[in-house]
XYZ file of C-alpha atoms in Angstrom:
484
model
C 118.891 71.426 86.082
C 116.801 74.251 85.115
C 119.275 74.844 82.292
C 118.569 71.619 80.615
C 116.472 71.299 77.469
C 113.739 69.133 77.072
C 115.710 66.866 74.886
C 118.548 66.680 77.745
C 116.005 66.003 80.543
C 114.680 63.050 78.517
C 118.163 61.622 78.254
C 118.932 62.343 81.685
C 115.817 60.665 83.066
C 116.668 57.539 81.094
C 120.137 57.520 82.248
C 118.948 57.810 85.791
C 121.191 60.961 86.252
C 118.034 62.212 88.005
C 114.450 61.454 88.918
C 111.408 63.373 87.640
C 110.634 64.160 91.191
C 113.828 65.666 91.703
C 113.835 67.891 88.692
C 110.247 68.836 89.066
C 111.078 69.929 92.715
C 113.862 72.057 91.481
C 111.658 73.778 88.848
C 108.971 74.351 91.687
C 111.497 75.828 93.957
C 112.831 77.955 91.123
C 109.362 79.368 90.401
C 108.912 80.214 94.190
C 111.822 82.061 94.229
C 112.079 83.752 91.040
C 108.753 84.394 89.516
C 107.572 87.258 91.635
C 109.769 89.380 89.132
C 108.284 88.010 85.962
C 104.757 87.117 87.055
C 104.503 84.373 84.428
C 102.346 82.080 86.293
C 98.711 82.412 87.286
C 98.442 78.922 89.203
C 101.222 76.774 90.438
C 100.003 73.273 90.890
C 103.130 71.837 93.034
C 101.124 69.123 94.988
C 99.570 67.773 91.857
C 103.098 67.997 89.813
C 104.897 66.099 92.661
C 102.158 63.309 92.140
C 102.574 63.202 88.575
C 106.174 63.261 88.807
C 106.346 60.181 91.297
C 103.993 58.356 88.673
C 106.351 59.263 85.833
C 109.443 57.696 87.840
C 107.513 54.560 88.262
C 106.478 54.143 84.619
C 110.084 54.999 83.746
C 111.179 52.259 86.036
C 109.473 49.980 83.946
C 110.973 50.717 80.946
C 108.104 51.341 78.406
C 107.671 55.209 78.912
C 106.799 57.656 76.151
C 109.360 60.102 75.306
C 107.969 63.141 77.598
C 107.390 61.073 80.444
C 108.618 62.862 83.589
C 109.389 66.003 81.606
C 108.107 69.196 83.536
C 105.905 71.574 81.411
C 103.297 74.001 81.868
C 100.088 75.098 80.279
C 98.825 78.418 78.997
C 95.820 79.348 81.197
C 93.590 79.037 78.118
C 93.619 75.178 78.257
C 90.956 73.653 80.424
C 92.551 71.472 83.121
C 90.441 69.491 85.216
C 90.137 70.388 89.067
C 92.482 73.436 88.399
C 91.218 77.169 87.578
C 91.349 77.949 84.227
C 91.071 81.958 83.988
C 91.959 82.766 80.635
C 93.655 85.693 82.337
C 90.004 87.194 83.121
C 88.209 88.228 86.157
C 85.187 86.794 84.504
C 86.637 83.328 84.905
C 88.526 84.030 87.921
C 86.435 81.511 89.888
C 86.217 78.909 87.033
C 87.627 75.377 87.835
C 87.253 73.105 84.860
C 85.570 69.795 85.109
C 87.532 68.388 82.218
C 91.016 68.492 80.444
C 91.310 69.945 77.012
C 92.511 67.561 74.505
C 96.045 69.122 74.329
C 96.306 68.486 78.392
C 95.191 65.180 77.921
C 97.586 64.294 75.300
C 100.445 65.484 77.630
C 98.988 63.609 80.484
C 98.792 60.292 78.360
C 102.626 61.136 77.571
C 103.444 61.162 81.254
C 104.605 64.796 81.260
C 104.381 66.797 84.767
C 102.423 69.867 84.619
C 103.676 72.592 87.198
C 100.779 75.055 86.624
C 99.101 77.530 84.348
C 100.956 80.550 82.655
C 99.651 84.044 82.490
C 98.212 85.677 79.244
C 96.433 88.536 77.959
C 92.731 88.399 78.884
C 91.051 85.815 76.434
C 94.319 86.079 74.428
C 93.565 89.468 73.048
C 96.644 91.445 73.231
C 100.466 91.735 72.042
C 102.059 92.697 75.138
C 100.529 90.641 78.098
C 99.329 93.609 79.983
C 95.778 93.069 79.659
C 95.708 90.133 82.299
C 93.482 90.394 85.064
C 96.612 89.136 87.184
C 98.842 91.924 86.119
C 101.408 92.155 83.308
C 104.093 89.756 82.704
C 107.760 90.991 82.609
C 110.428 90.201 80.037
C 113.499 88.223 81.811
C 115.636 90.072 79.195
C 114.493 93.605 80.951
C 111.910 93.312 83.422
C 110.875 97.031 82.531
C 109.777 95.719 79.067
C 106.909 93.331 77.932
C 107.528 89.807 76.903
C 105.095 89.870 73.899
C 101.435 88.629 73.811
C 99.045 86.927 74.433
C 101.421 83.809 75.272
C 103.634 86.204 77.221
C 103.639 83.916 80.511
C 104.446 80.942 78.375
C 107.365 82.564 76.906
C 108.747 84.385 79.783
C 108.556 81.221 81.895
C 110.627 79.254 79.323
C 113.090 82.441 78.900
C 113.548 82.615 82.741
C 114.272 78.926 82.718
C 111.412 78.226 85.212
C 110.283 75.371 82.889
C 111.814 73.654 79.770
C 108.538 74.024 77.610
C 105.129 75.359 77.525
C 101.934 75.151 75.618
C 100.635 78.483 74.086
C 98.013 79.465 71.568
C 98.168 81.764 68.606
C 95.450 83.687 66.858
C 97.519 86.514 65.247
C 100.940 85.749 66.371
C 100.501 85.048 70.080
C 103.152 82.091 70.000
C 105.520 83.767 67.573
C 105.760 87.265 68.644
C 106.477 86.415 72.557
C 108.760 83.739 71.208
C 110.886 86.727 69.374
C 110.708 88.790 72.203
C 112.029 86.588 74.816
C 114.644 84.646 72.580
C 112.762 81.361 72.647
C 111.645 79.070 70.097
C 107.579 78.797 69.210
C 105.663 77.218 66.650
C 102.026 77.902 65.452
C 100.842 74.662 63.377
C 98.712 74.526 60.504
C 95.130 75.413 61.582
C 93.494 72.143 62.649
C 96.718 70.258 63.209
C 96.314 70.587 67.022
C 92.839 70.047 68.692
C 90.894 73.257 69.787
C 88.611 71.286 72.164
C 89.074 72.489 75.735
C 90.897 75.693 74.418
C 88.696 78.533 75.353
C 87.787 80.332 72.175
C 88.741 83.804 70.884
C 88.496 83.537 67.150
C 87.449 80.086 66.130
C 88.685 80.216 62.549
C 91.925 81.430 63.475
C 93.056 79.921 67.073
C 95.566 77.353 67.175
C 97.504 75.848 69.971
C 101.238 75.205 69.548
C 104.273 74.957 71.727
C 107.163 77.249 73.122
C 110.467 75.797 74.199
C 114.068 76.803 74.120
C 115.109 74.952 70.930
C 113.554 73.683 67.554
C 114.298 70.131 68.895
C 112.163 70.759 72.127
C 109.458 72.282 69.866
C 109.373 69.102 67.653
C 109.187 66.832 70.691
C 106.308 68.644 72.187
C 104.429 68.981 68.618
C 104.731 65.238 68.533
C 102.521 64.935 71.509
C 100.157 67.870 71.034
C 99.250 67.200 67.375
C 96.650 64.819 65.840
C 93.098 64.131 65.007
C 90.240 64.627 67.642
C 86.608 63.532 67.006
C 85.597 66.114 69.598
C 86.802 69.005 67.242
C 85.287 69.068 63.833
C 88.097 71.594 62.729
C 90.714 69.184 63.695
C 92.390 67.559 60.745
C 92.205 63.646 60.440
C 95.805 63.197 59.623
C 98.117 60.686 61.682
C 100.965 62.579 63.642
C 104.406 62.490 62.530
C 107.659 62.122 64.624
C 108.587 65.567 64.070
C 112.085 64.999 65.314
C 112.645 62.255 62.561
C 113.980 64.744 60.009
C 115.727 67.279 61.973
C 119.178 66.490 61.109
C 118.450 66.310 57.227
C 120.537 68.645 55.086
C 118.971 71.898 53.750
C 121.213 72.089 50.672
C 119.122 73.296 47.821
C 116.380 74.525 50.024
C 114.473 77.608 48.357
C 113.838 80.352 50.941
C 111.226 83.010 50.000
C 111.948 86.558 50.892
C 109.052 88.782 50.715
C 109.905 92.235 49.779
C 106.935 93.434 51.856
C 108.403 92.466 55.096
C 111.605 94.652 54.893
C 109.916 98.009 54.225
C 108.675 100.963 56.237
C 108.178 100.131 60.025
C 110.887 97.732 60.404
C 113.495 98.520 62.958
C 116.875 98.976 61.071
C 118.645 96.691 63.751
C 116.014 93.960 63.630
C 116.085 93.899 59.800
C 119.952 93.675 59.908
C 119.628 90.567 62.222
C 117.327 88.989 59.985
C 119.435 89.594 57.039
C 122.444 88.134 58.664
C 120.256 84.995 59.590
C 119.440 84.606 55.913
C 123.083 84.756 54.995
C 123.638 82.005 57.264
C 121.283 79.807 55.606
C 122.925 80.645 52.218
C 126.146 79.296 53.814
C 124.303 75.928 54.509
C 123.422 75.747 51.023
C 119.917 77.313 50.890
C 118.996 79.750 48.068
C 117.225 82.957 48.689
C 114.525 83.646 46.274
C 112.905 87.280 46.262
C 109.041 86.992 46.359
C 106.166 89.323 46.826
C 102.962 88.883 49.065
C 101.115 91.761 47.499
C 98.022 91.718 49.996
C 100.077 91.484 53.056
C 99.315 94.927 53.965
C 95.632 94.157 54.334
C 96.358 91.483 56.702
C 96.067 93.711 59.881
C 92.789 95.356 58.902
C 91.195 92.311 57.659
C 92.009 90.518 61.067
C 90.805 93.081 63.206
C 87.357 92.940 61.484
C 87.352 89.055 61.584
C 88.918 88.298 64.952
C 86.663 90.771 66.964
C 83.566 89.676 64.982
C 84.304 86.017 66.050
C 85.224 86.973 69.482
C 81.839 88.783 69.795
C 79.925 85.743 69.133
C 82.262 83.452 71.313
C 82.337 85.628 74.310
C 78.744 85.881 74.345
C 78.278 82.769 76.334
C 79.832 84.464 79.353
C 76.597 86.089 80.974
C 76.924 85.518 84.533
C 74.345 82.832 84.434
C 76.000 79.357 84.083
C 79.609 79.911 85.405
C 82.224 82.634 85.751
C 81.854 86.277 87.252
C 78.316 87.285 88.535
C 77.659 90.696 89.564
C 76.156 91.298 93.243
C 72.494 91.731 93.720
C 71.156 92.157 90.080
C 67.964 94.068 89.668
C 66.600 91.881 86.891
C 67.831 89.779 84.000
C 68.943 92.695 81.882
C 71.040 94.146 84.753
C 72.588 90.743 85.477
C 73.941 90.443 81.952
C 75.097 93.990 81.696
C 76.853 94.321 84.942
C 78.129 90.770 84.893
C 79.922 91.616 81.463
C 80.897 95.084 82.240
C 82.572 94.185 85.525
C 84.020 90.899 84.353
C 85.794 92.019 80.951
C 88.651 94.217 80.898
C 89.074 97.259 78.556
C 90.650 95.353 75.643
C 88.261 92.483 75.509
C 85.291 95.215 75.510
C 86.876 97.114 72.818
C 86.973 93.902 70.482
C 83.500 92.956 71.546
C 81.903 96.218 70.671
C 84.180 96.275 67.176
C 82.882 92.807 66.484
C 79.358 93.425 67.320
C 79.338 96.437 65.070
C 80.947 94.424 62.016
C 78.407 91.732 62.388
C 75.340 94.078 62.790
C 72.667 94.559 60.216
C 73.808 96.713 57.241
C 77.363 96.363 58.047
C 78.034 92.763 57.731
C 78.514 92.829 53.952
C 80.598 95.966 54.295
C 83.006 94.927 56.937
C 83.135 91.171 57.641
C 82.138 89.762 54.381
C 84.713 92.158 52.636
C 87.325 91.155 55.144
C 86.690 87.438 54.445
C 87.339 88.274 50.726
C 90.542 89.849 51.394
C 91.569 86.840 53.559
C 91.155 84.678 50.486
C 93.548 86.931 48.449
C 96.150 86.782 51.467
C 95.959 82.954 51.189
C 96.046 82.950 47.437
C 99.493 85.071 47.649
C 100.894 82.291 49.885
C 99.626 79.597 47.511
C 101.300 81.435 44.637
C 104.564 81.878 46.534
C 104.731 78.104 47.502
C 105.022 77.321 43.937
C 108.343 78.696 43.965
C 109.849 78.281 47.312
C 110.031 75.818 50.132
C 109.610 78.158 53.161
C 109.232 81.820 53.616
C 111.306 83.883 55.882
C 111.372 87.369 57.398
C 110.976 89.133 60.678
C 108.819 88.056 63.312
C 108.082 91.300 64.738
C 109.022 94.734 63.562
C 110.526 95.931 66.810
C 112.142 94.336 69.844
C 110.240 94.364 73.092
C 108.918 97.852 74.110
C 108.720 99.160 77.599
C 105.515 98.281 79.876
C 102.869 100.870 79.294
C 104.458 102.367 76.302
C 101.537 101.524 73.736
C 98.740 101.154 75.812
C 97.293 104.323 74.907
C 97.400 103.500 71.240
C 95.715 100.377 70.408
C 96.463 100.711 66.647
C 100.306 100.866 67.591
C 99.950 97.859 69.526
C 98.226 95.957 66.874
C 101.031 96.602 64.272
C 103.311 94.656 66.510
C 101.542 91.712 64.790
C 101.969 92.901 61.305
C 104.033 90.090 60.067
C 102.544 87.183 61.880
C 98.741 87.674 61.316
C 98.633 86.803 57.536
C 99.696 83.054 58.297
C 96.802 82.815 60.778
C 94.422 84.233 58.111
C 95.895 81.693 55.594
C 95.928 78.713 58.094
C 99.580 78.234 57.421
C 102.171 77.011 59.798
C 104.591 79.480 61.169
C 107.484 79.740 63.781
C 110.040 81.910 65.359
C 113.594 81.451 66.489
C 116.209 83.480 67.924
C 118.470 85.071 65.446
C 120.374 87.779 67.337
C 119.893 90.982 69.475
C 118.721 94.506 68.613
C 119.327 97.228 71.222
C 120.634 94.472 73.677
C 117.202 92.412 73.198
C 116.292 89.468 71.287
C 115.136 89.418 67.684
C 113.230 86.510 66.124
C 113.411 85.172 62.460
C 110.037 84.058 61.375
C 109.797 80.793 59.089
C 106.358 80.220 57.455
C 105.927 76.698 55.848
C 103.271 75.283 53.413
C 100.316 73.510 54.762
C 101.060 70.515 57.089
C 104.840 71.086 56.422
C 105.969 71.368 59.981
C 108.490 68.665 59.874
C 110.392 70.756 57.096
C 110.021 73.888 59.171
C 111.382 72.328 62.220
C 114.196 70.929 60.319
C 115.167 74.209 58.690
C 114.850 75.826 62.158
C 117.124 72.972 63.732
C 120.066 73.520 61.200
C 120.110 77.127 61.899
C 120.358 76.371 65.555
C 123.140 73.673 65.003
C 125.380 76.558 63.235
C 124.483 79.339 65.607
C 123.900 80.077 69.581
C 121.313 82.618 69.783
C 118.923 79.923 71.323
C 121.534 79.242 74.054
C 121.811 82.869 75.221
C 120.441 83.081 78.952
C 118.251 86.075 80.016
C 120.069 88.078 82.583
C 117.047 87.573 85.280
C 117.305 83.900 84.732
C 121.008 83.252 85.828
């Protein structure tokens, strides 16, 4: 049963081939047996999952259940879950049990989905390798000596290892798409504001966006149809009705104009990764699409702009963790200053401290205009590049990451090298655009992701484009060795 996609599970439940309790129990047993080698889960909620599955079976028996009723999923541990630890991968929140559900979690509960637990992640979503987690690194099911990508590495690894058919995740600079690329899964970052951020612990508020990771574009569409929608508890959430993202999956893509940015195929791109992406573009031509060479001239500035804006917003957002109201508190503080300094110093990991320091510096008096304000001006130029490009093309394609998954510990001593792993994904967050990654082959025996960038609120077209490629290829059906 663990090899079934979400779409196949939905059909199986409705055809009474198995019950939600049966498939939930099977997945929980698989997590117990296999996850010690991946470390993809922080918390497994087995008892609660069986209760939810039994309730889903009763709802299915009545014949009026929503599409995802009875389907097992997992949530990235950045989403607050009532009565369940929500750690954000940090010692700071190791003891935090949320008193409420995030809107995304509530949406899945309303849809009858069954939550198996909370997946591992880089601490406060800061990282590209899932090595900064307080709970230890996540390992890639394709090669357990390698990283799964970050920050949603636990979510991607759990799907790749077939421990769960779909997971929620979040993407601030590539944290859905890059792990999806490195684990051979499909992941989508929606348009900024398409999915509510209420109850999703904040890293960089103008960049963060929740989205799904699953095995296929069809499964991603099914999950996004539940996740997306307006929310009066989040003022940045767009007041637009939710589409059925599965409705147009089978539409022809003949005549589709695909923009191919020259900047995404230059220095720094692994030659085998580039070859796999070019082969995928050729496959799209066979499906009737037209390739159009485009330029995104300011894309080289995306990484430096991001690493001013994101740490600046993080330094403000993480100021709430002070050891007073909730989270980690140091032992026997001498006074209030000591409480603040030691609670934060002991509770945060090295990468989080690094970004708080950089962000605080960029926002400090005398440097705000030189750094933060200038980065925001560059951000506007990056956005305009995309606006201009979408006057000529329907979607933009290129590699998701410059390299396949690297060895655990390989880039820990060089933060800049680690940051450059997100060089092709960051610009879409700065522009607020939707982007997704789908498997398109292997380089050096490891999965390669094809990135598809869409225009604002054009997720349905992106999913159609991704689904058509998956109908004509089988890269998304390849199974990681450790999952067999």
